[in-house]
Amino acid sequence: MKKIVYIIGAVLMLSITAFAQGYVINLGIVTTPKSFHYMAAKKFKEIVEKGSNGDIKVIIHHSGSVGNETSILQQLQLNALQMGVITAGPIDKFVPSIKAIEFPFLFDSYAKVDKILDGKIGQAILNDFKSANLIGYHFLENGFRNITNSKRAIHSAKDVKGLKIRVMNSQLQIDIWRYIGANPTPMPWPIYTQLSQHVIDGQENPLAVIDQYKLYEVQKYLSLTRHVYSALVFVGSKTFYDALPKKYQKLLYSATKDASVYERGLNRNKAKFFLKDLRKHGMIIDEHPDLASFKKKVMPLKKRFTGIAKKYLDQILAQ
Ligand code: EAX
């Protein structure tokens, strides 16, 4: 009898520990707690922890403490991390079809962005993550990218000639700047030190990132080129996802959706604030660069699109 009690006790203990342990999502981002990436991750954490009554715990690793974006993606493939909020740029080495939405001057409004990313094409791209052993949960937003540099004002494409520009780790992003006439170098984020030491002359990012990283201290000139719409993606480990009970799989999808909608709203509402702040910090801003000169240079890039990326790009261009 005593023995049975012990066994029942042990079994009970075990199941209590298992329950108490629940699931842990280690979520990696490369930006600081000031960033929109972080705000989205935090919202996701709140929704998931509440929705699972604490059965799922989300730990946010920010500021690149678990590696750069390429490394986070590799860790997601191995289930060494379970989630990340990652910029579309470096994802294209893993999920080539995402290139379609990073084509220059593709979107001219948020309405078009939302229509494509939240529509059939966006869904098809997110489905393609599975072939890389990843889950593409939902698109959220980094924003429209603009060029900055320390050397001279950039009004038209010819002003870019020969400038050393840091780009994301993506062949498409390298090609864009090569076609425009710059000397692009891929580097992982962050890049403040390289800018301050003049290893590179310039970089390109949304206004929020330029402001939050105080790039105005090391970059004098900003041109509102809005050349690429930079999406972020809630990316996950497929191995982790597949092992979850159905109700939690659903919870992750709805939480990433709600956190994405929340983050896009925040980001868009603050766009004007960042522009003002950058000006206040002394940046010389060209609000109306000669976009036609840039477009002319990059449009031939379309010919380099093949396969599924070409199919999606053609579909977006046709809308
Ligand atoms: O998410 O690497 C980059 O330029 C990204 O836009 C961003 O700053 C990190």
mmCIF file of C-alpha atoms and ligand atoms in Angstrom:
data_model
loop_
_atom_site.group_PDB
_atom_site.id
_atom_site.type_symbol
_atom_site.label_atom_id
_atom_site.label_comp_id
_atom_site.label_asym_id
_atom_site.label_seq_id
_atom_site.Cartn_x
_atom_site.Cartn_y
_atom_site.Cartn_z
ATOM 1 C CA MET A 1 0.000 0.000 0.000
ATOM 2 C CA LYS A 2 2.743 2.332 1.041
ATOM 3 C CA LYS A 3 4.507 1.612 -2.235
ATOM 4 C CA ILE A 4 1.419 2.493 -4.290
ATOM 5 C CA VAL A 5 1.054 5.772 -2.451
ATOM 6 C CA TYR A 6 4.647 6.547 -3.255
ATOM 7 C CA ILE A 7 4.100 5.716 -6.909
ATOM 8 C CA ILE A 8 0.941 7.803 -7.140
ATOM 9 C CA GLY A 9 2.776 10.595 -5.383
ATOM 10 C CA ALA A 10 5.673 10.361 -7.775
ATOM 11 C CA VAL A 11 3.382 10.336 -10.815
ATOM 12 C CA LEU A 12 1.514 13.345 -9.447
ATOM 13 C CA MET A 13 4.754 15.195 -8.810
ATOM 14 C CA LEU A 14 5.942 14.432 -12.294
ATOM 15 C CA SER A 15 2.790 15.711 -13.944
ATOM 16 C CA ILE A 16 2.809 18.837 -11.778
ATOM 17 C CA THR A 17 6.394 19.551 -12.804
ATOM 18 C CA ALA A 18 5.521 18.928 -16.446
ATOM 19 C CA PHE A 19 2.626 21.327 -16.135
ATOM 20 C CA ALA A 20 4.627 23.901 -14.274
ATOM 21 C CA GLN A 21 7.327 23.681 -16.918
ATOM 22 C CA GLY A 22 4.841 24.167 -19.740
ATOM 23 C CA TYR A 23 6.341 25.579 -22.911
ATOM 24 C CA VAL A 24 9.061 28.162 -23.275
ATOM 25 C CA ILE A 25 9.412 30.386 -26.323
ATOM 26 C CA ASN A 26 12.796 32.025 -26.636
ATOM 27 C CA LEU A 27 12.250 34.970 -28.959
ATOM 28 C CA GLY A 28 15.212 36.761 -30.556
ATOM 29 C CA ILE A 29 15.428 40.281 -31.970
ATOM 30 C CA VAL A 30 18.469 42.367 -32.902
ATOM 31 C CA THR A 31 17.106 45.762 -31.885
ATOM 32 C CA THR A 32 16.785 47.465 -28.499
ATOM 33 C CA PRO A 33 13.710 47.758 -26.233
ATOM 34 C CA LYS A 34 12.992 51.157 -27.831
ATOM 35 C CA SER A 35 12.326 49.549 -31.201
ATOM 36 C CA PHE A 36 9.044 48.584 -32.814
ATOM 37 C CA HIS A 37 10.399 45.048 -33.144
ATOM 38 C CA TYR A 38 10.535 44.908 -29.337
ATOM 39 C CA MET A 39 7.095 46.464 -28.840
ATOM 40 C CA ALA A 40 5.622 43.820 -31.115
ATOM 41 C CA ALA A 41 7.465 41.055 -29.272
ATOM 42 C CA LYS A 42 6.232 42.376 -25.940
ATOM 43 C CA LYS A 43 2.639 42.511 -27.135
ATOM 44 C CA PHE A 44 2.983 38.947 -28.434
ATOM 45 C CA LYS A 45 4.348 37.830 -25.053
ATOM 46 C CA GLU A 46 1.417 39.411 -23.185
ATOM 47 C CA ILE A 47 -1.199 37.833 -25.452
ATOM 48 C CA VAL A 48 0.375 34.363 -25.402
ATOM 49 C CA GLU A 49 1.060 34.219 -21.673
ATOM 50 C CA LYS A 50 -2.460 35.380 -20.880
ATOM 51 C CA GLY A 51 -4.095 33.209 -23.540
ATOM 52 C CA SER A 52 -2.325 30.090 -22.272
ATOM 53 C CA ASN A 53 -2.895 30.917 -18.574
ATOM 54 C CA GLY A 54 0.843 30.976 -18.121
ATOM 55 C CA ASP A 55 1.375 27.561 -19.698
ATOM 56 C CA ILE A 56 3.533 29.200 -22.377
ATOM 57 C CA LYS A 57 6.287 31.507 -21.214
ATOM 58 C CA VAL A 58 7.886 33.920 -23.680
ATOM 59 C CA ILE A 59 11.432 35.152 -23.042
ATOM 60 C CA ILE A 60 12.503 38.084 -25.221
ATOM 61 C CA HIS A 61 16.226 38.233 -26.063
ATOM 62 C CA HIS A 62 16.825 41.705 -27.484
ATOM 63 C CA SER A 63 19.711 43.813 -28.806
ATOM 64 C CA GLY A 64 21.278 40.890 -30.649
ATOM 65 C CA SER A 65 22.088 39.016 -27.424
ATOM 66 C CA VAL A 66 21.336 35.732 -29.244
ATOM 67 C CA GLY A 67 23.029 36.741 -32.506
ATOM 68 C CA ASN A 68 22.315 38.676 -35.696
ATOM 69 C CA GLU A 69 19.247 38.081 -37.872
ATOM 70 C CA THR A 70 20.875 35.431 -40.088
ATOM 71 C CA SER A 71 22.036 33.569 -37.000
ATOM 72 C CA ILE A 72 18.577 33.810 -35.387
ATOM 73 C CA LEU A 73 17.059 32.264 -38.530
ATOM 74 C CA GLN A 74 19.566 29.407 -38.392
ATOM 75 C CA GLN A 75 18.770 28.828 -34.722
ATOM 76 C CA LEU A 76 15.058 28.768 -35.534
ATOM 77 C CA GLN A 77 15.702 26.052 -38.101
ATOM 78 C CA LEU A 78 17.371 24.011 -35.350
ATOM 79 C CA ASN A 79 14.767 24.873 -32.698
ATOM 80 C CA ALA A 80 17.560 26.427 -30.593
ATOM 81 C CA LEU A 81 15.257 29.471 -30.599
ATOM 82 C CA GLN A 82 11.491 29.275 -31.073
ATOM 83 C CA MET A 83 10.533 32.715 -32.413
ATOM 84 C CA GLY A 84 12.011 35.901 -33.854
ATOM 85 C CA VAL A 85 10.919 39.239 -35.270
ATOM 86 C CA ILE A 86 13.122 39.431 -38.343
ATOM 87 C CA THR A 87 13.585 41.918 -41.207
ATOM 88 C CA ALA A 88 12.512 40.574 -44.601
ATOM 89 C CA GLY A 89 15.913 41.417 -46.213
ATOM 90 C CA PRO A 90 18.085 38.666 -44.718
ATOM 91 C CA ILE A 91 15.216 36.155 -44.886
ATOM 92 C CA ASP A 92 15.603 35.888 -48.668
ATOM 93 C CA LYS A 93 18.569 33.524 -48.314
ATOM 94 C CA PHE A 94 16.205 31.106 -46.549
ATOM 95 C CA VAL A 95 12.921 31.854 -48.321
ATOM 96 C CA PRO A 96 13.791 33.186 -51.798
ATOM 97 C CA SER A 97 10.220 34.101 -52.741
ATOM 98 C CA ILE A 98 10.168 36.905 -50.139
ATOM 99 C CA LYS A 99 12.345 38.899 -52.555
ATOM 100 C CA ALA A 100 9.171 39.774 -54.431
ATOM 101 C CA ILE A 101 8.032 42.185 -51.719
ATOM 102 C CA GLU A 102 11.497 43.774 -51.358
ATOM 103 C CA PHE A 103 11.608 44.954 -54.956
ATOM 104 C CA PRO A 104 12.382 48.701 -55.092
ATOM 105 C CA PHE A 105 9.592 51.241 -55.460
ATOM 106 C CA LEU A 106 6.981 48.499 -55.375
ATOM 107 C CA PHE A 107 4.585 50.065 -52.873
ATOM 108 C CA ASP A 108 3.419 53.654 -52.875
ATOM 109 C CA SER A 109 0.988 53.461 -49.966
ATOM 110 C CA TYR A 110 0.255 51.546 -46.782
ATOM 111 C CA ALA A 111 -3.074 50.540 -48.312
ATOM 112 C CA LYS A 112 -1.244 48.682 -51.086
ATOM 113 C CA VAL A 113 1.196 47.163 -48.579
ATOM 114 C CA ASP A 114 -1.626 45.784 -46.460
ATOM 115 C CA LYS A 115 -3.563 44.567 -49.473
ATOM 116 C CA ILE A 116 -0.614 42.517 -50.728
ATOM 117 C CA LEU A 117 0.948 41.353 -47.449
ATOM 118 C CA ASP A 118 -2.338 40.459 -45.784
ATOM 119 C CA GLY A 119 -3.755 39.035 -49.002
ATOM 120 C CA LYS A 120 -3.151 35.928 -51.114
ATOM 121 C CA ILE A 121 0.426 36.742 -52.157
ATOM 122 C CA GLY A 122 1.524 37.517 -48.596
ATOM 123 C CA GLN A 123 -0.055 34.271 -47.444
ATOM 124 C CA ALA A 124 1.685 32.312 -50.198
ATOM 125 C CA ILE A 125 5.060 33.779 -49.175
ATOM 126 C CA LEU A 126 4.435 32.935 -45.510
ATOM 127 C CA ASN A 127 3.585 29.359 -46.555
ATOM 128 C CA ASP A 128 6.924 29.113 -48.368
ATOM 129 C CA PHE A 129 8.712 29.394 -44.992
ATOM 130 C CA LYS A 130 7.805 25.753 -44.337
ATOM 131 C CA SER A 131 10.247 24.520 -46.986
ATOM 132 C CA ALA A 132 13.020 26.114 -44.902
ATOM 133 C CA ASN A 133 11.777 24.330 -41.758
ATOM 134 C CA LEU A 134 10.420 27.654 -40.497
ATOM 135 C CA ILE A 135 6.980 29.077 -39.802
ATOM 136 C CA GLY A 136 6.128 32.463 -41.293
ATOM 137 C CA TYR A 137 3.395 33.607 -38.918
ATOM 138 C CA HIS A 138 2.615 37.176 -39.904
ATOM 139 C CA PHE A 139 4.005 40.307 -41.512
ATOM 140 C CA LEU A 140 4.567 43.423 -39.438
ATOM 141 C CA GLU A 141 6.490 46.552 -40.244
ATOM 142 C CA ASN A 142 9.928 48.079 -40.202
ATOM 143 C CA GLY A 143 8.898 50.802 -42.671
ATOM 144 C CA PHE A 144 9.957 52.526 -45.881
ATOM 145 C CA ARG A 145 13.745 52.724 -46.141
ATOM 146 C CA ASN A 146 15.616 55.984 -46.766
ATOM 147 C CA ILE A 147 19.254 56.638 -47.596
ATOM 148 C CA THR A 148 21.607 58.531 -45.242
ATOM 149 C CA ASN A 149 25.316 59.302 -45.538
ATOM 150 C CA SER A 150 28.102 61.431 -44.109
ATOM 151 C CA LYS A 151 29.617 62.746 -47.351
ATOM 152 C CA ARG A 152 27.118 64.777 -49.371
ATOM 153 C CA ALA A 153 23.494 65.571 -50.056
ATOM 154 C CA ILE A 154 21.827 62.966 -52.258
ATOM 155 C CA HIS A 155 19.196 64.357 -54.563
ATOM 156 C CA SER A 156 19.448 62.071 -57.560
ATOM 157 C CA ALA A 157 20.991 58.690 -58.314
ATOM 158 C CA LYS A 158 24.202 60.220 -59.644
ATOM 159 C CA ASP A 159 24.967 61.660 -56.173
ATOM 160 C CA VAL A 160 25.281 58.103 -54.855
ATOM 161 C CA LYS A 161 28.139 57.217 -57.204
ATOM 162 C CA GLY A 162 31.004 55.524 -55.385
ATOM 163 C CA LEU A 163 29.578 55.902 -51.867
ATOM 164 C CA LYS A 164 30.255 53.002 -49.528
ATOM 165 C CA ILE A 165 26.798 51.942 -48.389
ATOM 166 C CA ARG A 166 26.022 49.272 -45.816
ATOM 167 C CA VAL A 167 23.150 47.045 -46.886
ATOM 168 C CA MET A 168 21.323 44.127 -45.318
ATOM 169 C CA ASN A 169 22.620 40.625 -45.849
ATOM 170 C CA SER A 170 20.675 40.056 -49.078
ATOM 171 C CA GLN A 171 21.814 39.696 -52.696
ATOM 172 C CA LEU A 172 18.838 41.735 -53.888
ATOM 173 C CA GLN A 173 19.716 44.631 -51.565
ATOM 174 C CA ILE A 174 23.346 44.505 -52.736
ATOM 175 C CA ASP A 175 22.186 44.563 -56.370
ATOM 176 C CA ILE A 176 19.850 47.503 -55.817
ATOM 177 C CA TRP A 177 22.712 49.711 -54.612
ATOM 178 C CA ARG A 178 25.144 48.412 -57.192
ATOM 179 C CA TYR A 179 22.666 49.292 -59.947
ATOM 180 C CA ILE A 180 22.209 52.767 -58.455
ATOM 181 C CA GLY A 181 25.977 53.243 -58.584
ATOM 182 C CA ALA A 182 27.082 52.827 -54.969
ATOM 183 C CA ASN A 183 29.668 50.512 -53.519
ATOM 184 C CA PRO A 184 27.466 48.320 -51.265
ATOM 185 C CA THR A 185 28.707 46.070 -48.451
ATOM 186 C CA PRO A 186 26.416 43.649 -46.590
ATOM 187 C CA MET A 187 26.717 43.784 -42.801
ATOM 188 C CA PRO A 188 24.468 42.636 -39.976
ATOM 189 C CA TRP A 189 22.724 45.193 -37.766
ATOM 190 C CA PRO A 190 23.789 47.269 -35.747
ATOM 191 C CA ILE A 191 26.309 49.399 -37.658
ATOM 192 C CA TYR A 192 26.801 52.572 -35.581
ATOM 193 C CA THR A 193 30.499 51.834 -34.957
ATOM 194 C CA GLN A 194 31.269 51.222 -38.630
ATOM 195 C CA LEU A 195 29.560 54.514 -39.510
ATOM 196 C CA SER A 196 31.371 56.460 -36.806
ATOM 197 C CA GLN A 197 34.728 55.012 -37.858
ATOM 198 C CA HIS A 198 33.966 55.765 -41.533
ATOM 199 C CA VAL A 199 34.372 52.157 -42.593
ATOM 200 C CA ILE A 200 31.208 52.989 -44.542
ATOM 201 C CA ASP A 201 29.802 56.334 -45.720
ATOM 202 C CA GLY A 202 26.135 55.562 -45.506
ATOM 203 C CA GLN A 203 23.278 53.202 -44.863
ATOM 204 C CA GLU A 204 19.547 52.984 -45.456
ATOM 205 C CA ASN A 205 16.755 52.336 -42.977
ATOM 206 C CA PRO A 206 13.307 53.530 -41.934
ATOM 207 C CA LEU A 207 13.153 56.863 -40.053
ATOM 208 C CA ALA A 208 12.372 55.142 -36.748
ATOM 209 C CA VAL A 209 15.549 53.068 -36.865
ATOM 210 C CA ILE A 210 17.696 56.056 -37.940
ATOM 211 C CA ASP A 211 16.351 58.083 -35.025
ATOM 212 C CA GLN A 212 16.334 55.392 -32.333
ATOM 213 C CA TYR A 213 19.940 54.471 -33.110
ATOM 214 C CA LYS A 214 20.980 58.159 -33.110
ATOM 215 C CA LEU A 215 22.487 57.826 -36.567
ATOM 216 C CA TYR A 216 22.145 61.624 -36.839
ATOM 217 C CA GLU A 217 25.334 61.771 -34.751
ATOM 218 C CA VAL A 218 27.302 60.117 -37.550
ATOM 219 C CA GLN A 219 25.227 60.824 -40.687
ATOM 220 C CA LYS A 220 24.640 64.381 -41.876
ATOM 221 C CA TYR A 221 22.439 63.796 -44.918
ATOM 222 C CA LEU A 222 19.082 62.085 -45.245
ATOM 223 C CA SER A 223 17.005 61.745 -48.417
ATOM 224 C CA LEU A 224 13.466 60.455 -48.286
ATOM 225 C CA THR A 225 13.919 57.915 -51.045
ATOM 226 C CA ARG A 226 11.473 55.344 -49.624
ATOM 227 C CA HIS A 227 13.136 52.991 -52.092
ATOM 228 C CA VAL A 228 12.210 49.702 -50.397
ATOM 229 C CA TYR A 229 9.316 48.824 -48.143
ATOM 230 C CA SER A 230 10.876 46.865 -45.306
ATOM 231 C CA ALA A 231 8.577 44.292 -43.776
ATOM 232 C CA LEU A 232 9.309 42.425 -40.589
ATOM 233 C CA VAL A 233 8.115 38.866 -40.071
ATOM 234 C CA PHE A 234 7.153 36.914 -36.979
ATOM 235 C CA VAL A 235 9.213 33.811 -37.782
ATOM 236 C CA GLY A 236 9.105 30.600 -35.786
ATOM 237 C CA SER A 237 10.717 27.203 -35.428
ATOM 238 C CA LYS A 238 8.650 24.648 -37.341
ATOM 239 C CA THR A 239 9.870 21.831 -35.094
ATOM 240 C CA PHE A 240 8.557 23.675 -32.029
ATOM 241 C CA TYR A 241 5.275 24.551 -33.728
ATOM 242 C CA ASP A 242 4.625 20.995 -34.949
ATOM 243 C CA ALA A 243 5.002 19.611 -31.413
ATOM 244 C CA LEU A 244 2.459 22.030 -29.892
ATOM 245 C CA PRO A 245 -1.161 21.106 -29.127
ATOM 246 C CA LYS A 246 -3.580 22.489 -31.744
ATOM 247 C CA LYS A 247 -5.053 25.095 -29.392
ATOM 248 C CA TYR A 248 -1.597 26.620 -28.844
ATOM 249 C CA GLN A 249 -0.770 26.548 -32.543
ATOM 250 C CA LYS A 250 -3.921 28.605 -33.071
ATOM 251 C CA LEU A 251 -2.985 30.909 -30.208
ATOM 252 C CA LEU A 252 0.412 31.643 -31.764
ATOM 253 C CA TYR A 253 -1.188 32.559 -35.079
ATOM 254 C CA SER A 254 -3.772 34.851 -33.516
ATOM 255 C CA ALA A 255 -1.241 36.428 -31.146
ATOM 256 C CA THR A 256 1.215 37.224 -33.950
ATOM 257 C CA LYS A 257 -1.618 38.678 -35.989
ATOM 258 C CA ASP A 258 -2.858 40.906 -33.166
ATOM 259 C CA ALA A 259 0.671 42.005 -32.228
ATOM 260 C CA SER A 260 1.394 42.827 -35.889
ATOM 261 C CA VAL A 261 -1.715 44.945 -36.335
ATOM 262 C CA TYR A 262 -0.880 46.746 -33.075
ATOM 263 C CA GLU A 263 2.738 47.378 -34.119
ATOM 264 C CA ARG A 264 1.891 48.646 -37.610
ATOM 265 C CA GLY A 265 -0.491 51.161 -36.043
ATOM 266 C CA LEU A 266 2.123 52.424 -33.575
ATOM 267 C CA ASN A 267 4.805 52.666 -36.238
ATOM 268 C CA ARG A 268 2.650 54.553 -38.737
ATOM 269 C CA ASN A 269 1.376 57.011 -36.146
ATOM 270 C CA LYS A 270 4.905 57.981 -35.181
ATOM 271 C CA ALA A 271 6.373 58.537 -38.676
ATOM 272 C CA LYS A 272 6.006 62.346 -38.519
ATOM 273 C CA PHE A 273 7.564 62.503 -35.079
ATOM 274 C CA PHE A 274 10.767 60.803 -36.266
ATOM 275 C CA LEU A 275 11.196 63.150 -39.203
ATOM 276 C CA LYS A 276 10.865 66.149 -36.901
ATOM 277 C CA ASP A 277 13.257 64.683 -34.404
ATOM 278 C CA LEU A 278 15.900 63.948 -37.042
ATOM 279 C CA ARG A 279 15.677 67.523 -38.267
ATOM 280 C CA LYS A 280 15.931 68.785 -34.701
ATOM 281 C CA HIS A 281 19.164 66.841 -34.358
ATOM 282 C CA GLY A 282 20.655 68.657 -37.318
ATOM 283 C CA MET A 283 20.231 66.290 -40.234
ATOM 284 C CA ILE A 284 20.001 67.929 -43.629
ATOM 285 C CA ILE A 285 16.921 66.370 -45.162
ATOM 286 C CA ASP A 286 15.922 66.207 -48.819
ATOM 287 C CA GLU A 287 12.211 65.501 -48.659
ATOM 288 C CA HIS A 288 11.755 65.323 -52.423
ATOM 289 C CA PRO A 289 14.664 63.547 -54.055
ATOM 290 C CA ASP A 290 14.545 62.841 -57.793
ATOM 291 C CA LEU A 291 12.989 59.408 -57.507
ATOM 292 C CA ALA A 292 12.678 58.987 -61.267
ATOM 293 C CA SER A 293 16.477 58.904 -61.520
ATOM 294 C CA PHE A 294 16.626 56.091 -58.945
ATOM 295 C CA LYS A 295 13.786 54.143 -60.526
ATOM 296 C CA LYS A 296 15.452 54.271 -63.921
ATOM 297 C CA LYS A 297 18.584 52.661 -62.486
ATOM 298 C CA VAL A 298 16.892 49.834 -60.587
ATOM 299 C CA MET A 299 14.099 48.787 -62.935
ATOM 300 C CA PRO A 300 16.393 46.518 -65.020
ATOM 301 C CA LEU A 301 16.722 44.407 -61.860
ATOM 302 C CA LYS A 302 13.355 42.927 -62.708
ATOM 303 C CA LYS A 303 15.012 40.812 -65.370
ATOM 304 C CA ARG A 304 17.032 39.061 -62.700
ATOM 305 C CA PHE A 305 13.933 37.675 -61.005
ATOM 306 C CA THR A 306 13.189 34.050 -61.790
ATOM 307 C CA GLY A 307 10.890 31.255 -60.610
ATOM 308 C CA ILE A 308 8.445 31.790 -57.806
ATOM 309 C CA ALA A 309 9.836 35.238 -56.854
ATOM 310 C CA LYS A 310 9.205 36.403 -60.425
ATOM 311 C CA LYS A 311 5.699 34.964 -60.358
ATOM 312 C CA TYR A 312 4.798 36.873 -57.162
ATOM 313 C CA LEU A 313 6.498 40.073 -58.354
ATOM 314 C CA ASP A 314 4.582 40.006 -61.638
ATOM 315 C CA GLN A 315 1.348 39.441 -59.741
ATOM 316 C CA ILE A 316 2.017 42.418 -57.443
ATOM 317 C CA LEU A 317 2.997 44.672 -60.342
ATOM 318 C CA ALA A 318 -0.198 43.731 -62.162
ATOM 319 C CA GLN A 319 -2.426 44.975 -59.305
HETATM 320 O O1 EAX B 1 15.950 45.018 -38.016
HETATM 321 O O2 EAX B 1 19.353 45.521 -40.665
HETATM 322 C C1 EAX B 1 18.597 46.460 -40.927
HETATM 323 O O3 EAX B 1 18.952 47.405 -41.609
HETATM 324 C C2 EAX B 1 17.172 46.440 -40.408
HETATM 325 O O4 EAX B 1 16.418 47.350 -41.111
HETATM 326 C C3 EAX B 1 17.015 46.807 -38.960
HETATM 327 O O5 EAX B 1 17.672 47.918 -38.615
HETATM 328 C C4 EAX B 1 17.179 45.639 -38.067
#
